């Protein structure tokens, strides 16, 4: 998946969802709850099927350390929600008339971190999962901002800032990993582990909270959305897309080096063979 397509999908999905608050009635949140259930199930499924195995098998970090980073990401998201008030998973709150600075900073930091692992593998699954996840989050943010004294233009700017955070995280990670400043590729397994912890917290919270007030009450529409999200993630698991990622590039380089090494070894043996023949001839 090209960088331009990744940026376009992430930015447009969050922008449209956020700006939709100016055209859609915010009283009826039934469709929003279904989108939440779908996104929560999809995020949870791709985390289990793709991201966790990738974090444990790629890179040089020990499994115990990866587990600590996953736990750290889970706790980090728990702390972020003390400031964001759960907008990451579609919670719509009535806020005071002033500017919600803490909510905006925590949301932008959350979105920025989600974009960083996109330089690594599983881009198709991650991009779609993050894009769907940001739909209810952007809509909830727009609903909150409408309850403040901010002007319409200011609200639009803030929504566009939020929509640009995940693409900015992706581009920042892409530049740093290719540049001379540092090599983030060797730390992608740790970054991915932190995002896994964040996804686990968000997805499980969505699945527990979305639907009716009684979370144990059977909701046919919610269950259908959940199974649809899981089914879609299974299609990417059974028919994986080929991503041209840094990990694949590094693997190709290793194969090339191995080929050169074998070639040198072959030449060395060949020289040894000629040397023996030469000695036999002199004898």
Tab-separated table of N, CA, C and O in Angstrom, residues 152-252:
chain	number	residue	atom	x	y	z
A	152	UNK	N	-17.638	27.819	14.321
A	152	UNK	CA	-17.697	26.699	13.394
A	152	UNK	C	-16.354	26.488	12.711
A	152	UNK	O	-15.896	25.344	12.542
A	153	UNK	N	-15.698	27.575	12.320
A	153	UNK	CA	-14.403	27.460	11.663
A	153	UNK	C	-13.352	26.863	12.595
A	153	UNK	O	-12.521	26.045	12.178
A	154	UNK	N	-13.397	27.254	13.869
A	154	UNK	CA	-12.445	26.710	14.842
A	154	UNK	C	-12.680	25.217	15.047
A	154	UNK	O	-11.720	24.440	15.167
A	155	UNK	N	-13.939	24.813	15.075
A	155	UNK	CA	-14.259	23.390	15.234
A	155	UNK	C	-13.752	22.590	14.038
A	155	UNK	O	-13.179	21.503	14.192
A	156	UNK	N	-13.940	23.138	12.832
A	156	UNK	CA	-13.468	22.454	11.624
A	156	UNK	C	-11.950	22.291	11.659
A	156	UNK	O	-11.417	21.217	11.339
A	157	UNK	N	-11.249	23.336	12.070
A	157	UNK	CA	-9.781	23.266	12.147
A	157	UNK	C	-9.344	22.199	13.141
A	157	UNK	O	-8.441	21.394	12.861
A	158	UNK	N	-9.975	22.148	14.310
A	158	UNK	CA	-9.605	21.159	15.331
A	158	UNK	C	-9.887	19.735	14.855
A	158	UNK	O	-9.106	18.809	15.127
A	159	UNK	N	-10.998	19.547	14.143
A	159	UNK	CA	-11.307	18.217	13.608
A	159	UNK	C	-10.286	17.796	12.561
A	159	UNK	O	-9.890	16.621	12.500
A	160	UNK	N	-9.851	18.744	11.740
A	160	UNK	CA	-8.833	18.433	10.732
A	160	UNK	C	-7.476	18.161	11.382
A	160	UNK	O	-6.697	17.339	10.879
A	161	UNK	N	-7.186	18.845	12.489
A	161	UNK	CA	-5.946	18.571	13.224
A	161	UNK	C	-5.965	17.143	13.757
A	161	UNK	O	-4.971	16.404	13.634
A	162	UNK	N	-7.085	16.735	14.342
A	162	UNK	CA	-7.193	15.364	14.841
A	162	UNK	C	-7.063	14.354	13.697
A	162	UNK	O	-6.383	13.330	13.838
A	163	UNK	N	-7.712	14.648	12.559
A	163	UNK	CA	-7.669	13.732	11.419
A	163	UNK	C	-6.253	13.590	10.857
A	163	UNK	O	-5.918	12.555	10.263
A	164	UNK	N	-5.430	14.595	11.048
A	164	UNK	CA	-4.069	14.558	10.495
A	164	UNK	C	-3.064	13.890	11.426
A	164	UNK	O	-1.929	13.633	11.009
A	165	UNK	N	-3.444	13.590	12.660
A	165	UNK	CA	-2.484	13.074	13.633
A	165	UNK	C	-1.968	11.679	13.276
A	165	UNK	O	-0.760	11.418	13.338
A	166	UNK	N	-2.848	10.763	12.905
A	166	UNK	CA	-2.405	9.418	12.542
A	166	UNK	C	-1.560	9.426	11.263
A	166	UNK	O	-0.499	8.779	11.228
A	167	UNK	N	-1.969	10.131	10.199
A	167	UNK	CA	-1.061	10.251	9.049
A	167	UNK	C	0.268	10.888	9.415
A	167	UNK	O	1.315	10.488	8.883
A	168	UNK	N	0.258	11.862	10.335
A	168	UNK	CA	1.504	12.493	10.749
A	168	UNK	C	2.401	11.504	11.490
A	168	UNK	O	3.630	11.502	11.304
A	169	UNK	N	1.812	10.658	12.326
A	169	UNK	CA	2.591	9.628	13.005
A	169	UNK	C	3.211	8.655	12.023
A	169	UNK	O	4.375	8.249	12.175
A	170	UNK	N	2.455	8.288	10.997
A	170	UNK	CA	2.972	7.389	9.960
A	170	UNK	C	4.116	8.037	9.193
A	170	UNK	O	5.172	7.426	8.984
A	171	UNK	N	3.940	9.290	8.764
A	171	UNK	CA	4.966	9.973	7.980
A	171	UNK	C	6.221	10.230	8.818
A	171	UNK	O	7.347	10.102	8.309
A	172	UNK	N	6.031	10.591	10.084
A	172	UNK	CA	7.182	10.817	10.966
A	172	UNK	C	7.999	9.541	11.128
A	172	UNK	O	9.236	9.543	11.029
A	173	UNK	N	7.309	8.445	11.372
A	173	UNK	CA	7.987	7.161	11.526
A	173	UNK	C	8.679	6.758	10.225
A	173	UNK	O	9.787	6.214	10.239
A	174	UNK	N	8.036	7.029	9.115
A	174	UNK	CA	8.601	6.685	7.804
A	174	UNK	C	9.880	7.474	7.537
A	174	UNK	O	10.887	6.919	7.073
A	175	UNK	N	9.865	8.768	7.846
A	175	UNK	CA	11.042	9.619	7.612
A	175	UNK	C	12.195	9.213	8.517
A	175	UNK	O	13.346	9.100	8.083
A	176	UNK	N	11.902	8.984	9.800
A	176	UNK	CA	12.961	8.639	10.747
A	176	UNK	C	13.583	7.282	10.437
A	176	UNK	O	14.788	7.089	10.597
A	177	UNK	N	12.758	6.335	9.995
A	177	UNK	CA	13.284	4.999	9.727
A	177	UNK	C	14.136	4.957	8.468
A	177	UNK	O	15.023	4.105	8.332
A	178	UNK	N	13.892	5.892	7.531
A	178	UNK	CA	14.678	5.939	6.301
A	178	UNK	C	15.837	6.930	6.365
A	178	UNK	O	16.724	6.885	5.513
A	179	UNK	N	15.806	7.820	7.351
A	179	UNK	CA	16.818	8.863	7.410
A	179	UNK	C	18.026	8.473	8.229
A	179	UNK	O	18.183	7.338	8.680
A	180	UNK	N	18.911	9.460	8.409
A	180	UNK	CA	20.152	9.232	9.138
A	180	UNK	C	20.030	9.583	10.619
A	180	UNK	O	20.981	9.398	11.376
A	181	UNK	N	18.862	10.151	11.031
A	181	UNK	CA	18.706	10.555	12.421
A	181	UNK	C	18.685	9.343	13.334
A	181	UNK	O	19.337	9.280	14.361
A	182	UNK	N	17.912	8.351	12.966
A	182	UNK	CA	17.825	7.133	13.772
A	182	UNK	C	17.258	6.026	12.907
A	182	UNK	O	16.849	6.252	11.784
A	183	UNK	N	17.239	4.848	13.460
A	183	UNK	CA	16.689	3.705	12.735
A	183	UNK	C	15.585	3.087	13.581
A	183	UNK	O	15.831	2.263	14.453
A	184	UNK	N	14.369	3.534	13.302
A	184	UNK	CA	13.245	3.064	14.108
A	184	UNK	C	12.852	1.634	13.792
A	184	UNK	O	12.131	1.009	14.560
A	185	UNK	N	13.319	1.102	12.660
A	185	UNK	CA	12.893	-0.232	12.270
A	185	UNK	C	13.266	-1.280	13.311
A	185	UNK	O	12.557	-2.269	13.484
A	186	UNK	N	14.367	-1.052	14.027
A	186	UNK	CA	14.771	-2.021	15.042
A	186	UNK	C	13.922	-1.930	16.301
A	186	UNK	O	14.023	-2.775	17.182
A	187	UNK	N	13.089	-0.890	16.391
A	187	UNK	CA	12.224	-0.719	17.562
A	187	UNK	C	10.751	-0.912	17.218
A	187	UNK	O	9.881	-0.658	18.054
A	188	UNK	N	10.450	-1.348	16.005
A	188	UNK	CA	9.059	-1.472	15.592
A	188	UNK	C	8.303	-2.509	16.415
A	188	UNK	O	7.101	-2.376	16.639
A	189	UNK	N	8.993	-3.556	16.860
A	189	UNK	CA	8.300	-4.559	17.650
A	189	UNK	C	7.848	-3.981	18.988
A	189	UNK	O	6.754	-4.302	19.473
A	190	UNK	N	8.630	-3.082	19.568
A	190	UNK	CA	8.234	-2.440	20.826
A	190	UNK	C	7.104	-1.442	20.599
A	190	UNK	O	6.152	-1.372	21.389
A	191	UNK	N	7.229	-0.656	19.517
A	191	UNK	CA	6.165	0.302	19.205
A	191	UNK	C	4.867	-0.433	18.921
A	191	UNK	O	3.787	-0.033	19.383
A	192	UNK	N	4.968	-1.518	18.170
A	192	UNK	CA	3.788	-2.321	17.873
A	192	UNK	C	3.180	-2.891	19.147
A	192	UNK	O	1.953	-2.945	19.294
A	193	UNK	N	4.026	-3.301	20.092
A	193	UNK	CA	3.527	-3.862	21.347
A	193	UNK	C	2.736	-2.825	22.135
A	193	UNK	O	1.694	-3.145	22.725
A	194	UNK	N	3.210	-1.574	22.146
A	194	UNK	CA	2.477	-0.510	22.840
A	194	UNK	C	1.117	-0.285	22.187
A	194	UNK	O	0.089	-0.156	22.865
A	195	UNK	N	1.088	-0.252	20.852
A	195	UNK	CA	-0.175	-0.066	20.132
A	195	UNK	C	-1.101	-1.262	20.361
A	195	UNK	O	-2.323	-1.101	20.449
A	196	UNK	N	-0.543	-2.459	20.472
A	196	UNK	CA	-1.357	-3.639	20.776
A	196	UNK	C	-2.069	-3.462	22.111
A	196	UNK	O	-3.262	-3.748	22.247
A	197	UNK	N	-1.328	-2.987	23.113
A	197	UNK	CA	-1.947	-2.734	24.403
A	197	UNK	C	-3.059	-1.703	24.318
A	197	UNK	O	-4.122	-1.849	24.937
A	198	UNK	N	-2.828	-0.647	23.518
A	198	UNK	CA	-3.859	0.380	23.321
A	198	UNK	C	-5.083	-0.216	22.636
A	198	UNK	O	-6.226	0.015	23.043
A	199	UNK	N	-4.856	-1.002	21.581
A	199	UNK	CA	-5.964	-1.620	20.854
A	199	UNK	C	-6.745	-2.592	21.738
A	199	UNK	O	-7.970	-2.673	21.644
A	200	UNK	N	-6.036	-3.357	22.564
A	200	UNK	CA	-6.722	-4.302	23.446
A	200	UNK	C	-7.639	-3.574	24.420
A	200	UNK	O	-8.767	-4.012	24.676
A	201	UNK	N	-7.149	-2.466	24.962
A	201	UNK	CA	-7.977	-1.702	25.898
A	201	UNK	C	-9.198	-1.117	25.194
A	201	UNK	O	-10.330	-1.247	25.673
A	202	UNK	N	-8.966	-0.480	24.038
A	202	UNK	CA	-10.063	0.182	23.326
A	202	UNK	C	-11.096	-0.830	22.834
A	202	UNK	O	-12.305	-0.648	23.017
A	203	UNK	N	-10.630	-1.902	22.214
A	203	UNK	CA	-11.558	-2.871	21.615
A	203	UNK	C	-12.395	-3.579	22.675
A	203	UNK	O	-13.608	-3.747	22.496
A	204	UNK	N	-11.780	-3.986	23.762
A	204	UNK	CA	-12.548	-4.668	24.805
A	204	UNK	C	-13.520	-3.711	25.486
A	204	UNK	O	-14.646	-4.095	25.829
A	205	UNK	N	-13.105	-2.462	25.679
A	205	UNK	CA	-14.008	-1.469	26.266
A	205	UNK	C	-15.206	-1.233	25.363
A	205	UNK	O	-16.348	-1.143	25.832
A	206	UNK	N	-14.955	-1.142	24.055
A	206	UNK	CA	-16.058	-0.956	23.102
A	206	UNK	C	-17.018	-2.133	23.161
A	206	UNK	O	-18.243	-1.947	23.211
A	207	UNK	N	-16.499	-3.342	23.167
A	207	UNK	CA	-17.354	-4.526	23.161
A	207	UNK	C	-18.162	-4.644	24.442
A	207	UNK	O	-19.302	-5.117	24.429
A	208	UNK	N	-17.617	-4.207	25.542
A	208	UNK	CA	-18.344	-4.270	26.806
A	208	UNK	C	-19.391	-3.172	26.919
A	208	UNK	O	-20.461	-3.382	27.492
A	209	UNK	N	-19.086	-1.993	26.368
A	209	UNK	CA	-19.942	-0.839	26.621
A	209	UNK	C	-20.947	-0.557	25.519
A	209	UNK	O	-21.988	0.026	25.784
A	210	UNK	N	-20.624	-0.901	24.277
A	210	UNK	CA	-21.555	-0.585	23.190
A	210	UNK	C	-22.791	-1.473	23.279
A	210	UNK	O	-22.748	-2.595	23.778
A	211	UNK	N	-23.884	-0.953	22.768
A	211	UNK	CA	-25.135	-1.708	22.825
A	211	UNK	C	-26.092	-1.113	23.829
A	211	UNK	O	-26.188	0.094	24.002
A	212	UNK	N	-26.825	-1.952	24.537
A	212	UNK	CA	-27.821	-1.482	25.477
A	212	UNK	C	-27.172	-1.101	26.797
A	212	UNK	O	-26.000	-1.357	27.055
A	213	UNK	N	-27.957	-0.494	27.673
A	213	UNK	CA	-27.465	-0.127	28.996
A	213	UNK	C	-27.106	-1.365	29.793
A	213	UNK	O	-26.166	-1.373	30.581
A	214	UNK	N	-27.843	-2.426	29.587
A	214	UNK	CA	-27.525	-3.702	30.221
A	214	UNK	C	-26.581	-4.452	29.297
A	214	UNK	O	-26.977	-4.988	28.271
A	215	UNK	N	-25.304	-4.481	29.635
A	215	UNK	CA	-24.290	-5.032	28.734
A	215	UNK	C	-24.438	-6.540	28.550
A	215	UNK	O	-23.886	-7.097	27.613
A	216	UNK	N	-25.164	-7.212	29.438
A	216	UNK	CA	-25.340	-8.655	29.320
A	216	UNK	C	-26.609	-9.003	28.538
A	216	UNK	O	-26.877	-10.171	28.300
A	217	UNK	N	-27.379	-7.985	28.147
A	217	UNK	CA	-28.599	-8.219	27.390
A	217	UNK	C	-28.249	-8.543	25.943
A	217	UNK	O	-27.406	-7.883	25.332
A	218	UNK	N	-28.887	-9.562	25.395
A	218	UNK	CA	-28.596	-9.992	24.032
A	218	UNK	C	-29.155	-8.981	23.046
A	218	UNK	O	-30.345	-8.688	23.034
A	219	UNK	N	-28.300	-8.427	22.212
A	219	UNK	CA	-28.671	-7.438	21.216
A	219	UNK	C	-28.322	-8.001	19.839
A	219	UNK	O	-27.151	-8.166	19.501
A	220	UNK	N	-29.350	-8.316	19.053
A	220	UNK	CA	-29.132	-8.972	17.763
A	220	UNK	C	-28.289	-8.110	16.825
A	220	UNK	O	-27.383	-8.607	16.156
A	221	UNK	N	-28.596	-6.822	16.767
A	221	UNK	CA	-27.866	-5.948	15.863
A	221	UNK	C	-26.400	-5.816	16.287
A	221	UNK	O	-25.490	-5.816	15.451
A	222	UNK	N	-26.177	-5.709	17.592
A	222	UNK	CA	-24.802	-5.612	18.079
A	222	UNK	C	-24.032	-6.893	17.771
A	222	UNK	O	-22.883	-6.838	17.302
A	223	UNK	N	-24.657	-8.037	18.012
A	223	UNK	CA	-23.988	-9.300	17.746
A	223	UNK	C	-23.685	-9.465	16.262
A	223	UNK	O	-22.626	-9.986	15.885
A	224	UNK	N	-24.607	-9.007	15.412
A	224	UNK	CA	-24.375	-9.086	13.966
A	224	UNK	C	-23.182	-8.222	13.568
A	224	UNK	O	-22.347	-8.627	12.753
A	225	UNK	N	-23.086	-7.018	14.154
A	225	UNK	CA	-21.960	-6.134	13.853
A	225	UNK	C	-20.647	-6.732	14.351
A	225	UNK	O	-19.611	-6.642	13.681
A	226	UNK	N	-20.682	-7.361	15.532
A	226	UNK	CA	-19.489	-7.978	16.097
A	226	UNK	C	-19.002	-9.128	15.210
A	226	UNK	O	-17.818	-9.228	14.863
A	227	UNK	N	-19.932	-10.005	14.815
A	227	UNK	CA	-19.548	-11.146	13.978
A	227	UNK	C	-19.096	-10.701	12.590
A	227	UNK	O	-18.235	-11.344	11.982
A	228	UNK	N	-19.668	-9.602	12.094
A	228	UNK	CA	-19.234	-9.074	10.802
A	228	UNK	C	-17.791	-8.576	10.887
A	228	UNK	O	-16.984	-8.814	9.971
A	229	UNK	N	-17.460	-7.880	11.983
A	229	UNK	CA	-16.087	-7.417	12.162
A	229	UNK	C	-15.107	-8.564	12.272
A	229	UNK	O	-14.020	-8.529	11.685
A	230	UNK	N	-15.487	-9.610	13.011
A	230	UNK	CA	-14.610	-10.779	13.155
A	230	UNK	C	-14.458	-11.501	11.823
A	230	UNK	O	-13.359	-11.929	11.449
A	231	UNK	N	-15.569	-11.620	11.082
A	231	UNK	CA	-15.527	-12.310	9.791
A	231	UNK	C	-14.626	-11.574	8.807
A	231	UNK	O	-13.856	-12.198	8.063
A	232	UNK	N	-14.688	-10.249	8.816
A	232	UNK	CA	-13.846	-9.471	7.912
A	232	UNK	C	-12.377	-9.631	8.266
A	232	UNK	O	-11.512	-9.732	7.385
A	233	UNK	N	-12.083	-9.672	9.554
A	233	UNK	CA	-10.684	-9.866	9.969
A	233	UNK	C	-10.196	-11.260	9.588
A	233	UNK	O	-9.014	-11.449	9.287
A	234	UNK	N	-11.087	-12.231	9.594
A	234	UNK	CA	-10.702	-13.588	9.218
A	234	UNK	C	-10.368	-13.687	7.730
A	234	UNK	O	-9.532	-14.498	7.335
A	235	UNK	N	-11.018	-12.870	6.905
A	235	UNK	CA	-10.698	-12.881	5.476
A	235	UNK	C	-9.275	-12.389	5.247
A	235	UNK	O	-8.556	-12.915	4.394
A	236	UNK	N	-8.843	-11.385	6.007
A	236	UNK	CA	-7.474	-10.904	5.881
A	236	UNK	C	-6.493	-11.908	6.468
A	236	UNK	O	-5.311	-11.910	6.103
A	237	UNK	N	-6.967	-12.750	7.391
A	237	UNK	CA	-6.114	-13.775	7.986
A	237	UNK	C	-5.945	-14.957	7.026
A	237	UNK	O	-4.854	-15.494	6.864
A	238	UNK	N	-7.052	-15.346	6.378
A	238	UNK	CA	-7.011	-16.487	5.462
A	238	UNK	C	-6.419	-16.110	4.116
A	238	UNK	O	-5.795	-16.939	3.451
A	239	UNK	N	-6.641	-14.850	3.698
A	239	UNK	CA	-6.111	-14.378	2.420
A	239	UNK	C	-5.279	-13.123	2.668
A	239	UNK	O	-5.728	-12.016	2.373
A	240	UNK	N	-4.098	-13.288	3.238
A	240	UNK	CA	-3.288	-12.114	3.619
A	240	UNK	C	-2.852	-11.324	2.401
A	240	UNK	O	-2.520	-11.884	1.361
A	241	UNK	N	-2.868	-9.985	2.567
A	241	UNK	CA	-2.393	-9.099	1.506
A	241	UNK	C	-0.890	-8.963	1.616
A	241	UNK	O	-0.317	-8.996	2.696
A	242	UNK	N	-0.239	-8.795	0.460
A	242	UNK	CA	1.227	-8.654	0.442
A	242	UNK	C	1.562	-7.187	0.618
A	242	UNK	O	1.196	-6.353	-0.204
A	243	UNK	N	2.253	-6.866	1.713
A	243	UNK	CA	2.649	-5.488	1.987
A	243	UNK	C	4.118	-5.316	1.660
A	243	UNK	O	4.952	-6.120	2.077
A	244	UNK	N	4.441	-4.230	0.938
A	244	UNK	CA	5.842	-3.922	0.667
A	244	UNK	C	6.365	-3.095	1.833
A	244	UNK	O	6.428	-1.876	1.773
A	245	UNK	N	6.706	-3.758	2.906
A	245	UNK	CA	7.111	-3.071	4.129
A	245	UNK	C	8.612	-3.125	4.289
A	245	UNK	O	9.329	-3.782	3.556
A	246	UNK	N	9.099	-2.426	5.336
A	246	UNK	CA	10.530	-2.427	5.626
A	246	UNK	C	10.985	-3.806	6.042
A	246	UNK	O	12.102	-4.196	5.774
A	247	UNK	N	10.084	-4.534	6.723
A	247	UNK	CA	10.459	-5.868	7.146
A	247	UNK	C	10.743	-6.774	5.964
A	247	UNK	O	11.712	-7.517	5.945
A	248	UNK	N	9.892	-6.691	4.929
A	248	UNK	CA	10.109	-7.498	3.738
A	248	UNK	C	11.373	-7.084	3.003
A	248	UNK	O	12.098	-7.900	2.455
A	249	UNK	N	11.649	-5.776	3.021
A	249	UNK	CA	12.853	-5.299	2.349
A	249	UNK	C	14.104	-5.809	3.045
A	249	UNK	O	15.063	-6.202	2.399
A	250	UNK	N	14.073	-5.800	4.361
A	250	UNK	CA	15.222	-6.282	5.095
A	250	UNK	C	15.436	-7.763	4.860
A	250	UNK	O	16.551	-8.227	4.744
A	251	UNK	N	14.353	-8.507	4.760
A	251	UNK	CA	14.467	-9.938	4.522
A	251	UNK	C	15.104	-10.203	3.160
A	251	UNK	O	15.962	-11.058	3.010
A	252	UNK	N	14.677	-9.387	2.156
A	252	UNK	CA	15.271	-9.553	0.841
A	252	UNK	C	16.756	-9.230	0.842
A	252	UNK	O	17.541	-9.850	0.149
